[in-house]
Amino acid sequence: MSEFEVPESHPRYQSLLTRHRIEEGIERGLTSPQGLIAQGRGEAFDYLLGEETIPSAAEATRAATAQLLLADHAVLSVNGNVAALVPGEMVELAEAVGADLEVNLFNRTEARMAAIADHLRDHGASEVKGLTADARIPGLDHERAKVDADGIYDADVVFVPLEDGDRAAALSAMGKTEIVVDLNPLTRSAEAAAIPIVDNLVRVVPAMVDHAAVLRDRSTDELERIVADFDADEARTAAERRIRGGDLQG
């Protein structure tokens, strides 16, 4: 990563570091300019959440990890912001839960697709899907409809961080179990998800890697119990309550 000259003692260090990674993502051709807007929107909600993982999000993250471990074919979707923010962590998570990685973009160009795939390989990925694009998600008329037949199209569980609502709805209509990371609990993405995680991606993915290390040897019955005990409506409500009533810190 290029030079980042902010001391860790700065009260906004993590936020500024995240912004820097997105800026660098644009320089490397990973992230689109629209990604900057999306990052700013998410950062505002994170600020209202207190920039911390609230209990309902922690529960959702654990349930999401259990769901990935239960999957017959799990796929982790990667866009430009995800590649810029947590490339190594996504590779670790894919390995930990036995999932595929697939690049999927709204502002899709061959150059961006290749740059993101190469970036993931640079961080240890042995295989990256999404470049073949030999299948389409029904009901979508834009570039995010393009997926690999042996990737997202075939998956039973899809991890879709930083999602847009129409693809979330389309994947749900296909009968897929969706895990969505979205800092806004009121979006269509969060509403469509079987497991909505209202938290910052940079906290979620490392936590899922840690959970996978603990849960991978647990029985199927125990993993199913963890998933069954999770209440998506309650998680969204808890996050909204925190956002509306949070005590902001300067």
Tab-separated table of C-alpha atoms in Angstrom:
chain	number	residue	atom	x	y	z
A	1	MET	CA	0.000	0.000	0.000
A	2	SER	CA	1.216	3.528	-0.756
A	3	GLU	CA	2.430	5.766	2.047
A	4	PHE	CA	-0.144	6.678	4.685
A	5	GLU	CA	1.154	9.326	7.067
A	6	VAL	CA	-1.423	9.391	9.849
A	7	PRO	CA	-0.336	8.248	13.334
A	8	GLU	CA	-2.308	5.413	14.900
A	9	SER	CA	-2.978	7.698	17.869
A	10	HIS	CA	-5.186	9.898	15.654
A	11	PRO	CA	-8.813	9.482	16.819
A	12	ARG	CA	-9.963	9.021	13.195
A	13	TYR	CA	-7.109	6.695	12.232
A	14	GLN	CA	-9.195	3.695	11.133
A	15	SER	CA	-11.643	5.835	9.200
A	16	LEU	CA	-8.859	7.709	7.422
A	17	LEU	CA	-7.038	4.465	6.666
A	18	THR	CA	-10.175	3.029	5.091
A	19	ARG	CA	-10.609	6.139	2.935
A	20	HIS	CA	-6.977	5.875	1.879
A	21	ARG	CA	-7.477	2.270	0.773
A	22	ILE	CA	-10.449	3.268	-1.382
A	23	GLU	CA	-8.445	6.140	-2.920
A	24	GLU	CA	-5.614	3.737	-3.650
A	25	GLY	CA	-8.144	1.312	-5.119
A	26	ILE	CA	-9.106	3.940	-7.677
A	27	GLU	CA	-5.445	4.562	-8.526
A	28	ARG	CA	-4.955	0.831	-9.108
A	29	GLY	CA	-8.061	0.490	-11.244
A	30	LEU	CA	-9.946	-1.612	-8.707
A	31	THR	CA	-12.576	0.835	-7.552
A	32	SER	CA	-14.830	3.102	-9.589
A	33	PRO	CA	-15.437	6.768	-8.666
A	34	GLN	CA	-18.919	5.697	-7.550
A	35	GLY	CA	-17.159	3.551	-4.969
A	36	LEU	CA	-16.043	6.721	-3.204
A	37	ILE	CA	-19.672	7.791	-2.855
A	38	ALA	CA	-20.683	4.385	-1.534
A	39	GLN	CA	-17.824	4.469	0.963
A	40	GLY	CA	-18.875	7.886	2.254
A	41	ARG	CA	-22.477	6.795	2.662
A	42	GLY	CA	-21.452	3.720	4.599
A	43	GLU	CA	-19.039	5.695	6.758
A	44	ALA	CA	-21.872	7.993	7.833
A	45	PHE	CA	-23.913	5.035	9.072
A	46	ASP	CA	-20.872	3.550	10.793
A	47	TYR	CA	-20.409	6.824	12.631
A	48	LEU	CA	-24.008	6.604	13.852
A	49	LEU	CA	-23.361	3.031	15.008
A	50	GLY	CA	-20.450	4.290	17.082
A	51	GLU	CA	-17.874	2.732	14.740
A	52	GLU	CA	-18.101	-0.533	16.612
A	53	THR	CA	-19.642	-3.961	16.207
A	54	ILE	CA	-22.921	-3.941	18.089
A	55	PRO	CA	-24.128	-7.192	19.724
A	56	SER	CA	-26.699	-7.995	17.030
A	57	ALA	CA	-24.038	-7.628	14.332
A	58	ALA	CA	-21.666	-9.879	16.251
A	59	GLU	CA	-24.401	-12.529	16.419
A	60	ALA	CA	-25.101	-12.123	12.699
A	61	THR	CA	-21.419	-12.515	11.858
A	62	ARG	CA	-21.218	-15.787	13.775
A	63	ALA	CA	-24.425	-17.077	12.170
A	64	ALA	CA	-23.133	-16.090	8.737
A	65	THR	CA	-19.948	-18.072	9.274
A	66	ALA	CA	-21.959	-21.105	10.346
A	67	GLN	CA	-24.145	-20.731	7.241
A	68	LEU	CA	-21.104	-20.647	4.958
A	69	LEU	CA	-19.714	-23.777	6.612
A	70	LEU	CA	-23.046	-25.548	6.063
A	71	ALA	CA	-23.227	-24.632	2.378
A	72	ASP	CA	-22.913	-27.162	-0.420
A	73	HIS	CA	-21.433	-24.462	-2.636
A	74	ALA	CA	-20.680	-21.065	-1.114
A	75	VAL	CA	-19.451	-18.104	-3.143
A	76	LEU	CA	-17.999	-14.863	-1.826
A	77	SER	CA	-18.810	-11.973	-4.171
A	78	VAL	CA	-16.140	-9.295	-4.596
A	79	ASN	CA	-16.528	-5.788	-5.998
A	80	GLY	CA	-13.996	-2.982	-6.261
A	81	ASN	CA	-14.445	-1.608	-2.754
A	82	VAL	CA	-14.214	-5.072	-1.229
A	83	ALA	CA	-11.015	-5.751	-3.171
A	84	ALA	CA	-9.549	-2.444	-2.037
A	85	LEU	CA	-10.497	-2.837	1.628
A	86	VAL	CA	-10.114	-6.522	2.563
A	87	PRO	CA	-8.472	-8.536	-0.244
A	88	GLY	CA	-6.322	-10.763	1.951
A	89	GLU	CA	-9.085	-11.271	4.481
A	90	MET	CA	-11.509	-12.357	1.745
A	91	VAL	CA	-8.986	-14.898	0.506
A	92	GLU	CA	-8.537	-16.172	4.071
A	93	LEU	CA	-12.295	-16.450	4.557
A	94	ALA	CA	-12.766	-18.342	1.294
A	95	GLU	CA	-10.127	-20.843	2.345
A	96	ALA	CA	-11.497	-21.139	5.885
A	97	VAL	CA	-15.063	-21.988	4.803
A	98	GLY	CA	-14.329	-23.737	1.496
A	99	ALA	CA	-15.931	-21.045	-0.667
A	100	ASP	CA	-15.216	-19.694	-4.143
A	101	LEU	CA	-14.297	-16.074	-4.828
A	102	GLU	CA	-16.110	-14.346	-7.699
A	103	VAL	CA	-15.680	-10.821	-9.020
A	104	ASN	CA	-18.992	-9.132	-9.817
A	105	LEU	CA	-19.277	-5.467	-10.795
A	106	PHE	CA	-21.980	-2.949	-11.648
A	107	ASN	CA	-19.481	-0.714	-13.471
A	108	ARG	CA	-17.911	-3.653	-15.249
A	109	THR	CA	-15.001	-3.353	-17.658
A	110	GLU	CA	-12.600	-6.090	-18.677
A	111	ALA	CA	-9.716	-4.025	-17.306
A	112	ARG	CA	-11.323	-3.685	-13.864
A	113	MET	CA	-12.313	-7.350	-13.775
A	114	ALA	CA	-8.740	-8.402	-14.567
A	115	ALA	CA	-7.238	-5.910	-12.110
A	116	ILE	CA	-9.404	-7.154	-9.233
A	117	ALA	CA	-8.757	-10.810	-10.069
A	118	ASP	CA	-5.003	-10.156	-10.200
A	119	HIS	CA	-5.192	-8.226	-6.921
A	120	LEU	CA	-6.884	-11.174	-5.215
A	121	ARG	CA	-4.287	-13.550	-6.627
A	122	ASP	CA	-1.559	-11.251	-5.317
A	123	HIS	CA	-3.131	-11.765	-1.884
A	124	GLY	CA	-3.069	-15.547	-2.143
A	125	ALA	CA	-6.149	-16.565	-4.119
A	126	SER	CA	-5.545	-19.672	-6.211
A	127	GLU	CA	-8.700	-19.270	-8.306
A	128	VAL	CA	-10.942	-16.295	-8.997
A	129	LYS	CA	-14.253	-16.638	-10.800
A	130	GLY	CA	-16.284	-14.030	-12.644
A	131	LEU	CA	-14.226	-13.519	-15.784
A	132	THR	CA	-16.006	-16.227	-17.784
A	133	ALA	CA	-19.477	-14.717	-17.291
A	134	ASP	CA	-21.236	-17.611	-19.032
A	135	ALA	CA	-24.512	-17.234	-17.086
A	136	ARG	CA	-26.887	-14.453	-16.120
A	137	ILE	CA	-28.934	-13.711	-13.018
A	138	PRO	CA	-32.581	-13.599	-14.177
A	139	GLY	CA	-34.377	-10.279	-13.886
A	140	LEU	CA	-31.336	-7.992	-14.066
A	141	ASP	CA	-30.616	-5.773	-17.062
A	142	HIS	CA	-27.202	-4.450	-16.014
A	143	GLU	CA	-23.666	-5.769	-15.785
A	144	ARG	CA	-24.074	-7.369	-12.362
A	145	ALA	CA	-26.282	-9.954	-14.029
A	146	LYS	CA	-23.139	-11.484	-15.554
A	147	VAL	CA	-21.886	-14.371	-13.414
A	148	ASP	CA	-20.073	-17.680	-13.834
A	149	ALA	CA	-22.261	-20.731	-14.352
A	150	ASP	CA	-20.111	-22.698	-11.891
A	151	GLY	CA	-19.905	-19.755	-9.481
A	152	ILE	CA	-22.662	-17.470	-8.210
A	153	TYR	CA	-25.214	-18.972	-10.591
A	154	ASP	CA	-24.678	-22.454	-9.105
A	155	ALA	CA	-24.180	-21.410	-5.478
A	156	ASP	CA	-26.641	-22.186	-2.718
A	157	VAL	CA	-25.145	-19.586	-0.343
A	158	VAL	CA	-23.778	-16.232	-1.523
A	159	PHE	CA	-21.868	-13.765	0.640
A	160	VAL	CA	-22.594	-10.354	-0.875
A	161	PRO	CA	-20.796	-7.548	0.952
A	162	LEU	CA	-21.544	-3.979	-0.094
A	163	GLU	CA	-24.522	-5.130	-2.139
A	164	ASP	CA	-26.974	-3.238	-4.296
A	165	GLY	CA	-30.632	-3.957	-3.731
A	166	ASP	CA	-31.778	-5.215	-7.112
A	167	ARG	CA	-29.219	-7.996	-7.271
A	168	ALA	CA	-30.023	-8.930	-3.682
A	169	ALA	CA	-33.680	-9.305	-4.630
A	170	ALA	CA	-32.814	-11.232	-7.794
A	171	LEU	CA	-30.572	-13.683	-5.961
A	172	SER	CA	-33.270	-14.192	-3.348
A	173	ALA	CA	-35.777	-14.920	-6.126
A	174	MET	CA	-33.399	-17.626	-7.362
A	175	GLY	CA	-33.720	-19.318	-3.977
A	176	LYS	CA	-30.218	-18.558	-2.798
A	177	THR	CA	-29.365	-17.952	0.834
A	178	GLU	CA	-27.825	-14.502	1.015
A	179	ILE	CA	-25.485	-13.071	3.596
A	180	VAL	CA	-25.298	-9.292	3.183
A	181	VAL	CA	-22.970	-6.783	4.819
A	182	ASP	CA	-24.604	-3.354	4.798
A	183	LEU	CA	-24.165	-0.499	7.261
A	184	ASN	CA	-27.706	0.683	6.529
A	185	PRO	CA	-30.288	-1.733	7.971
A	186	LEU	CA	-33.085	-0.155	5.899
A	187	THR	CA	-31.801	-1.025	2.422
A	188	ARG	CA	-33.359	-3.562	0.059
A	189	SER	CA	-30.155	-5.562	0.434
A	190	ALA	CA	-30.524	-5.875	4.188
A	191	GLU	CA	-34.223	-6.660	3.806
A	192	ALA	CA	-33.586	-9.418	1.243
A	193	ALA	CA	-30.823	-11.107	3.220
A	194	ALA	CA	-31.337	-14.248	5.218
A	195	ILE	CA	-28.476	-12.991	7.381
A	196	PRO	CA	-27.989	-9.196	7.297
A	197	ILE	CA	-24.802	-8.019	8.994
A	198	VAL	CA	-25.114	-4.326	9.850
A	199	ASP	CA	-21.464	-3.569	10.405
A	200	ASN	CA	-18.340	-2.332	8.685
A	201	LEU	CA	-16.811	-4.803	6.252
A	202	VAL	CA	-13.333	-4.202	7.646
A	203	ARG	CA	-14.532	-5.546	11.001
A	204	VAL	CA	-16.815	-8.268	9.660
A	205	VAL	CA	-14.491	-10.299	7.458
A	206	PRO	CA	-11.631	-10.706	9.984
A	207	ALA	CA	-14.224	-11.700	12.600
A	208	MET	CA	-15.649	-14.329	10.239
A	209	VAL	CA	-12.179	-15.768	9.706
A	210	ASP	CA	-11.808	-16.070	13.484
A	211	HIS	CA	-15.245	-17.683	13.827
A	212	ALA	CA	-14.432	-20.172	11.075
A	213	ALA	CA	-11.366	-21.346	12.962
A	214	VAL	CA	-13.581	-22.170	15.953
A	215	LEU	CA	-16.672	-23.462	14.146
A	216	ARG	CA	-15.197	-25.559	11.340
A	217	ASP	CA	-14.938	-28.639	13.571
A	218	ARG	CA	-18.404	-28.283	15.086
A	219	SER	CA	-21.161	-30.715	14.168
A	220	THR	CA	-23.730	-30.000	11.492
A	221	ASP	CA	-26.435	-29.983	14.161
A	222	GLU	CA	-24.635	-27.285	16.136
A	223	LEU	CA	-24.038	-25.130	13.065
A	224	GLU	CA	-27.690	-25.455	12.104
A	225	ARG	CA	-28.692	-24.403	15.624
A	226	ILE	CA	-26.548	-21.283	15.388
A	227	VAL	CA	-28.217	-20.322	12.120
A	228	ALA	CA	-31.723	-21.160	13.351
A	229	ASP	CA	-31.272	-19.080	16.510
A	230	PHE	CA	-30.449	-15.973	14.475
A	231	ASP	CA	-33.370	-13.580	13.906
A	232	ALA	CA	-32.852	-11.313	10.880
A	233	ASP	CA	-35.749	-8.992	11.729
A	234	GLU	CA	-34.485	-8.552	15.251
A	235	ALA	CA	-30.960	-7.795	13.981
A	236	ARG	CA	-32.204	-5.113	11.586
A	237	THR	CA	-34.407	-3.594	14.297
A	238	ALA	CA	-31.551	-3.515	16.806
A	239	ALA	CA	-29.285	-1.767	14.303
A	240	GLU	CA	-31.935	0.802	13.408
A	241	ARG	CA	-32.546	1.463	17.092
A	242	ARG	CA	-28.818	2.019	17.639
A	243	ILE	CA	-28.558	4.387	14.663
A	244	ARG	CA	-31.578	6.453	15.700
A	245	GLY	CA	-30.617	6.636	19.358
A	246	GLY	CA	-26.838	6.418	19.343
A	247	ASP	CA	-24.684	8.694	21.463
A	248	LEU	CA	-22.315	10.300	18.977
A	249	GLN	CA	-18.706	10.836	19.867
A	250	GLY	CA	-16.639	13.608	18.293
